[in-house]
Amino acid sequence: MNISQRYQLSLALLTDMYQLTMAQGYWKKGMAEQEAVFHLYFRNNPFKGGYTVCAGLADAIDLLLHFRFTEEDLAYLRSLKGSQNQQLFEEGFLDHLRQLSFSCDVDAVPEGTVIFPNEPLLRIKGPILQCQLLETPLLTILNFQTLIATKAARVVDAAQGDNVLEFGMRRAQGPDGALSAARAAFIGGVGATSNMLAGQLFNIPVKGTHAHSWVMSFDQEQEAFSAYADVFPHDSVFLVDTYNTLEGIRKAIEVAQKMRENGQELKGIRLDSGDLAYLSIEGRKLLDEAGFPQVSILASNDLDEHLIQSLKLQGARIDTWGIGTKLVTAYDQPALGGVYKLAAFRQADGEWEYKLKLSEQLIKVSTPGILQVRRFYKGDVMVGDMIYSEPLQINASSTMVHPNDPTQRKSFARDCVQEDLLVPVFRNGEAVYTSPDLRAIQQRTREQVGRLHETYRRFLNPHIYKVGLEEQLHEMKMNLIIALRKTEQAKES
Amino acid sequence: MNISQRYQLSLALLTDMYQLTMAQGYWKKGMAEQEAVFHLYFRNNPFKGGYTVCAGLADAIDLLLHFRFTEEDLAYLRSLKGSQNQQLFEEGFLDHLRQLSFSCDVDAVPEGTVIFPNEPLLRIKGPILQCQLLETPLLTILNFQTLIATKAARVVDAAQGDNVLEFGMRRAQGPDGALSAARAAFIGGVGATSNMLAGQLFNIPVKGTHAHSWVMSFDQEQEAFSAYADVFPHDSVFLVDTYNTLEGIRKAIEVAQKMRENGQELKGIRLDSGDLAYLSIEGRKLLDEAGFPQVSILASNDLDEHLIQSLKLQGARIDTWGIGTKLVTAYDQPALGGVYKLAAFRQADGEWEYKLKLSEQLIKVSTPGILQVRRFYKGDVMVGDMIYSEPLQINASSTMVHPNDPTQRKSFARDCVQEDLLVPVFRNGEAVYTSPDLRAIQQRTREQVGRLHETYRRFLNPHIYKVGLEEQLHEMKMNLIIALRKTEQAKES
């Protein structure tokens, strides 16, 4: 179930106010229908990592499919007053919005694809008024889900094949924060969520057993375990740290022995506090010595990829990792920082004018053009991405320019497999893409991360994946920057 | 418009799976109707700050008012399988859920109230099955909104009366993350949001003018400003940093001069990059020299309370602060960490049994009882809070115990004004509280923060506000801990 189905509302107003004031400006100046191209991209991999995993496209598509202004939306806009108490949005503009029907072309990188800084995740081409209004919701959806899918992929990578569960709902940004996080975490590779509504809406596995309150509602810990085993004879994981963890494990073992007498097997124990390395190693010994080598150990408590890696280095005997706060809030970097920049604007004569946003730092200047990303593979392994502008073409001998050092150029061997990352999603406002189901997207993430050399996957100072601008595009960008800076300097002097 | 109205869904499944497995356990063991008391609280003020501002109660109330399982919810639960492929939730339990109707007593701290660690924001008393199911959604709603209201209050405090606008939608956790953040930020004191849907749903002011793309869609920056002024002659704020900021300000002034010739006045300029101290000071000079002292300067660019404070120290001439990412994600601490703990459980004989969750650290042990918070004021100023258990009573000469040093005791002067923070919200499942409108809540935040001595409001090492346990409650807690630890030690030896 996508965003438009979850909400009882028109989502046309799910945007920043300045998009609407600019929209009125474009309309008033007769520019509303002029074609523009915007790219959505980010400038740095999150978490100081070596890669990013795209997510959120299905929700973005859904939003675009349902993009229309209702009378209620228009009434709200009509009610807004300017500083002279005048109606801020004119009736003619409101009529324009009433008749608006989405008519853009959209190309985007499929969910579960590995992507890198400065590469567009999404490109939208169409009337500038529409592109502008859609900036905020597209960023809201893609920024967050991409961030969380990436975090999840890192956590799953650290877990080296162990199960990873997403438990973070109580720390998310309200209901939809929790739902979007559960969806994106699944894309990133977690096996299940604790969020029942996410399970229902997205058809993903749900997991969970009991909390401290269950134990506390009985007089004795052992009584609580026995009662739980009565209710879930085949699906019990006991939380053993309510009072004293090792003592709790001994009681769990006693109950597991009684279960076995009745032909049942305890599935696992859960540690939620204390020194997880020590407790899991000692717990494993106790369980194994008592004849329960199959009882798994689930651990949670503010875990992330770094703690998992550290616990594994310490020989912790943990089979399943429950990840909450650090995953759903992307705690160490809670925003991706994706941006959405105008890159081309079609003039009255039909010609494209290429646009860029200057910045004092060259690396932050946006790239003009109608961009596409060509990825090169050597065998199965990704070896580099070349950003090019479709009108400038690309060919097998194209060369790309290093983003920070234009004296460095690179081309790829002719036997490299090549692939364009952005695929058509809308043409003239009609959807031409069907999102795969979430399991297929999760599978794509696994394959994509698997095609990265491991040096890009390490957490500390990862190797920087090669992304460059195709040479002609680089030239065009440099010429535009120089021309703009010249104009500025001329005026300053 | 509250959460239940925003969503097209039943929100009964908006909970962690273990709440439902425990619920089946309580039902199966005949404990479902046994009365329990849970408290929702946090252990540390966020952002290393000296106080916290409650928010989210209206949404929590709305959720409780609409708490019921639909046939669709039950069908989903019926579809879940255990490890033996058996139906995980029994039909009898599903019938119980079908007939469930919320019947708890809830007491809570009104939104906009200043609160401190270990004080319950919300207390729920009722059938343990219901209390348990509601843990996750109550935490999701109150954790996040309280976090953001607190962040906003800090930012507004740093701005010392300047306007503060919330601009963060594109970096929030999906649509509802953005909406909840806008609501909570308003409670914390921001003057307006850029989020139009939040404006419509919550009836709060919206603000916004234009982006870089507006400037870039014209050949000349000045042309872009003129065009915008044509469309919004009385409500124009020009974004001046698309190419070169000081040059942009000069162009804004030229346009402002033409506007003045037409009887219009430019409202402001906006800086979104570069050195905001330098640019605002130089910009102010340029504007003043040109005869535009009334044109305001709005600044944005990853600002938070610390940067605002630093910019003010540097003499930056900024009148309005646009705060995005750092506010809506609570970037430096993106989760509050609120918990929900069982504190009392009524036995078959009608007597309350008090409960606590042990921890190796004394400060993390939960507090048993049926808790209320008594706040003492000396004149207008808050001087201390005493947590007490209602069955143990409190009186004018009650003494409280220091949370970390039980040898320190404190009582309050008899002329202190006293107030209990938790107010009745539901009785037997019926709402007995009407949430004030958001403006009144914002006003309450302002008053409450104003009643804190300024040493609690500083950002670096704030003074720690005095919160203690009423003496009898402290004794009860200590006795319970000692008894529980004794039981553990007896078993270990």
CSV table of N, CA, C and O in Angstrom, one decimal, chain A residues 290-342:
chain,number,residue,atom,x,y,z
A,290,ALA,N,23.7,-27.3,28.4
A,290,ALA,CA,22.4,-27.9,28.9
A,290,ALA,C,21.8,-28.6,27.7
A,290,ALA,O,20.7,-29.1,27.9
A,291,GLY,N,22.4,-28.7,26.6
A,291,GLY,CA,21.9,-29.5,25.5
A,291,GLY,C,21.0,-28.7,24.6
A,291,GLY,O,20.0,-29.2,23.9
A,292,PHE,N,21.2,-27.3,24.5
A,292,PHE,CA,20.3,-26.5,23.7
A,292,PHE,C,21.2,-25.7,22.6
A,292,PHE,O,21.1,-24.5,22.6
A,293,PRO,N,21.9,-26.4,21.8
A,293,PRO,CA,22.8,-25.7,20.9
A,293,PRO,C,21.9,-25.0,19.8
A,293,PRO,O,22.4,-24.1,19.1
A,294,GLN,N,20.7,-25.4,19.6
A,294,GLN,CA,19.9,-24.8,18.5
A,294,GLN,C,19.1,-23.6,19.0
A,294,GLN,O,18.6,-22.9,18.2
A,295,VAL,N,19.1,-23.3,20.3
A,295,VAL,CA,18.4,-22.1,20.8
A,295,VAL,C,19.3,-20.9,20.4
A,295,VAL,O,20.5,-20.8,20.7
A,296,SER,N,18.6,-20.0,19.7
A,296,SER,CA,19.4,-18.9,19.1
A,296,SER,C,19.5,-17.7,20.1
A,296,SER,O,18.7,-17.7,21.1
A,297,ILE,N,20.4,-16.9,19.9
A,297,ILE,CA,20.6,-15.7,20.8
A,297,ILE,C,20.3,-14.4,20.0
A,297,ILE,O,21.0,-14.2,19.0
A,298,LEU,N,19.3,-13.7,20.4
A,298,LEU,CA,19.0,-12.4,19.8
A,298,LEU,C,19.5,-11.3,20.7
A,298,LEU,O,19.3,-11.4,21.9
A,299,ALA,N,20.1,-10.3,20.1
A,299,ALA,CA,20.6,-9.2,20.9
A,299,ALA,C,20.1,-7.9,20.4
A,299,ALA,O,19.9,-7.7,19.1
A,300,SER,N,19.8,-7.0,21.3
A,300,SER,CA,19.4,-5.6,20.9
A,300,SER,C,19.9,-4.7,22.0
A,300,SER,O,20.4,-5.2,23.0
A,301,ASN,N,19.9,-3.4,21.8
A,301,ASN,CA,20.3,-2.4,22.7
A,301,ASN,C,21.2,-1.4,22.0
A,301,ASN,O,22.4,-1.4,22.0
A,302,ASP,N,20.5,-0.5,21.3
A,302,ASP,CA,21.2,0.6,20.6
A,302,ASP,C,22.3,0.1,19.6
A,302,ASP,O,23.4,0.8,19.6
A,303,LEU,N,22.0,-0.9,18.9
A,303,LEU,CA,23.1,-1.5,18.0
A,303,LEU,C,23.1,-0.8,16.7
A,303,LEU,O,22.1,-0.2,16.2
A,304,ASP,N,24.2,-0.8,16.1
A,304,ASP,CA,24.4,-0.3,14.7
A,304,ASP,C,25.5,-1.1,14.0
A,304,ASP,O,26.0,-2.1,14.6
A,305,GLU,N,25.8,-0.8,12.8
A,305,GLU,CA,26.8,-1.6,12.1
A,305,GLU,C,28.2,-1.6,12.8
A,305,GLU,O,28.9,-2.7,12.7
A,306,HIS,N,28.5,-0.5,13.4
A,306,HIS,CA,29.8,-0.5,14.1
A,306,HIS,C,29.9,-1.4,15.3
A,306,HIS,O,30.8,-2.1,15.6
A,307,LEU,N,28.8,-1.4,16.1
A,307,LEU,CA,28.7,-2.2,17.3
A,307,LEU,C,28.6,-3.7,16.9
A,307,LEU,O,29.2,-4.6,17.5
A,308,ILE,N,27.9,-4.0,15.8
A,308,ILE,CA,27.8,-5.4,15.3
A,308,ILE,C,29.2,-5.9,15.0
A,308,ILE,O,29.7,-6.9,15.3
A,309,GLN,N,29.9,-5.0,14.2
A,309,GLN,CA,31.3,-5.4,13.8
A,309,GLN,C,32.2,-5.6,15.0
A,309,GLN,O,32.9,-6.6,15.1
A,310,SER,N,32.1,-4.7,16.0
A,310,SER,CA,32.9,-4.8,17.2
A,310,SER,C,32.5,-6.1,18.0
A,310,SER,O,33.4,-6.8,18.4
A,311,LEU,N,31.2,-6.4,18.1
A,311,LEU,CA,30.8,-7.6,18.8
A,311,LEU,C,31.3,-8.8,18.1
A,311,LEU,O,31.7,-9.8,18.8
A,312,LYS,N,31.3,-8.8,16.8
A,312,LYS,CA,31.7,-10.0,16.1
A,312,LYS,C,33.3,-10.2,16.3
A,312,LYS,O,33.7,-11.3,16.5
A,313,LEU,N,34.0,-9.1,16.3
A,313,LEU,CA,35.4,-9.2,16.5
A,313,LEU,C,35.7,-9.7,17.9
A,313,LEU,O,36.8,-10.4,18.1
A,314,GLN,N,34.8,-9.4,18.8
A,314,GLN,CA,35.0,-9.9,20.2
A,314,GLN,C,34.5,-11.4,20.4
A,314,GLN,O,34.5,-11.9,21.5
A,315,GLY,N,34.1,-12.0,19.3
A,315,GLY,CA,33.6,-13.4,19.4
A,315,GLY,C,32.2,-13.5,20.0
A,315,GLY,O,31.9,-14.6,20.5
A,316,ALA,N,31.4,-12.4,20.0
A,316,ALA,CA,30.1,-12.5,20.6
A,316,ALA,C,29.3,-13.6,19.8
A,316,ALA,O,29.5,-13.8,18.6
A,317,ARG,N,28.5,-14.4,20.6
A,317,ARG,CA,27.7,-15.5,20.0
A,317,ARG,C,26.3,-15.1,19.8
A,317,ARG,O,25.4,-15.5,20.4
A,318,ILE,N,26.1,-14.2,18.9
A,318,ILE,CA,24.8,-13.6,18.6
A,318,ILE,C,24.3,-14.0,17.2
A,318,ILE,O,25.1,-14.0,16.3
A,319,ASP,N,23.1,-14.6,17.1
A,319,ASP,CA,22.6,-15.1,15.8
A,319,ASP,C,21.7,-14.1,15.1
A,319,ASP,O,21.6,-14.1,13.9
A,320,THR,N,21.0,-13.3,15.9
A,320,THR,CA,20.0,-12.4,15.3
A,320,THR,C,20.2,-11.1,16.0
A,320,THR,O,20.3,-11.0,17.2
A,321,TRP,N,20.1,-10.0,15.2
A,321,TRP,CA,20.4,-8.7,15.6
A,321,TRP,C,19.1,-7.9,15.5
A,321,TRP,O,18.5,-7.8,14.4
A,322,GLY,N,18.6,-7.3,16.6
A,322,GLY,CA,17.5,-6.4,16.6
A,322,GLY,C,17.9,-5.0,16.6
A,322,GLY,O,18.6,-4.5,17.6
A,323,ILE,N,17.6,-4.3,15.6
A,323,ILE,CA,18.1,-2.9,15.4
A,323,ILE,C,16.9,-1.9,15.4
A,323,ILE,O,16.0,-2.1,14.6
A,324,GLY,N,17.0,-0.9,16.3
A,324,GLY,CA,15.9,0.0,16.4
A,324,GLY,C,16.3,1.4,16.1
A,324,GLY,O,16.4,1.8,14.9
A,325,THR,N,16.4,2.2,17.1
A,325,THR,CA,16.7,3.6,17.0
A,325,THR,C,17.7,4.0,16.0
A,325,THR,O,17.5,4.9,15.2
A,326,LYS,N,18.9,3.3,16.1
A,326,LYS,CA,20.0,3.7,15.2
A,326,LYS,C,19.7,3.5,13.7
A,326,LYS,O,20.3,4.1,12.9
A,327,LEU,N,18.8,2.6,13.4
A,327,LEU,CA,18.4,2.3,12.1
A,327,LEU,C,17.3,3.2,11.6
A,327,LEU,O,17.5,3.9,10.6
A,328,VAL,N,16.2,3.3,12.3
A,328,VAL,CA,15.1,4.1,11.8
A,328,VAL,C,15.3,5.6,11.8
A,328,VAL,O,14.6,6.3,11.1
A,329,THR,N,16.2,6.0,12.7
A,329,THR,CA,16.5,7.5,12.7
A,329,THR,C,17.8,7.8,11.9
A,329,THR,O,18.1,8.9,11.8
A,330,ALA,N,18.5,6.7,11.5
A,330,ALA,CA,19.8,6.9,10.9
A,330,ALA,C,20.6,7.8,11.8
A,330,ALA,O,21.1,8.9,11.5
A,331,TYR,N,20.7,7.4,13.1
A,331,TYR,CA,21.1,8.2,14.2
A,331,TYR,C,22.4,9.0,14.0
A,331,TYR,O,22.5,10.2,14.3
A,332,ASP,N,23.4,8.4,13.3
A,332,ASP,CA,24.7,9.1,13.2
A,332,ASP,C,24.6,10.1,12.0
A,332,ASP,O,25.6,10.9,11.8
A,333,GLN,N,23.6,10.0,11.2
A,333,GLN,CA,23.4,11.0,10.1
A,333,GLN,C,21.9,11.0,9.8
A,333,GLN,O,21.5,10.4,8.8
A,334,PRO,N,21.1,11.8,10.5
A,334,PRO,CA,19.7,11.6,10.3
A,334,PRO,C,19.0,12.3,9.1
A,334,PRO,O,17.8,12.3,9.0
A,335,ALA,N,19.8,12.8,8.2
A,335,ALA,CA,19.3,13.3,6.9
A,335,ALA,C,20.3,13.0,5.8
A,335,ALA,O,21.5,13.1,6.0
A,336,LEU,N,19.7,12.7,4.6
A,336,LEU,CA,20.6,12.5,3.5
A,336,LEU,C,21.1,13.8,2.9
A,336,LEU,O,22.3,13.8,2.4
A,337,GLY,N,20.3,14.8,2.9
A,337,GLY,CA,20.8,16.0,2.2
A,337,GLY,C,20.6,16.0,0.7
A,337,GLY,O,21.4,16.7,0.0
A,338,GLY,N,19.7,15.2,0.2
A,338,GLY,CA,19.5,15.3,-1.3
A,338,GLY,C,19.0,16.6,-1.7
A,338,GLY,O,18.3,17.3,-0.9
A,339,VAL,N,19.3,17.0,-2.9
A,339,VAL,CA,18.9,18.3,-3.4
A,339,VAL,C,18.3,18.1,-4.8
A,339,VAL,O,18.3,17.0,-5.4
A,340,TYR,N,17.7,19.1,-5.4
A,340,TYR,CA,16.9,19.0,-6.6
A,340,TYR,C,17.2,20.3,-7.4
A,340,TYR,O,16.8,21.4,-6.9
A,341,LYS,N,17.9,20.2,-8.4
A,341,LYS,CA,18.4,21.4,-9.1
A,341,LYS,C,18.0,21.5,-10.6
A,341,LYS,O,18.1,20.5,-11.3
A,342,LEU,N,17.7,22.7,-10.9
A,342,LEU,CA,17.4,23.0,-12.3
A,342,LEU,C,18.6,22.8,-13.2
A,342,LEU,O,19.7,23.4,-12.8
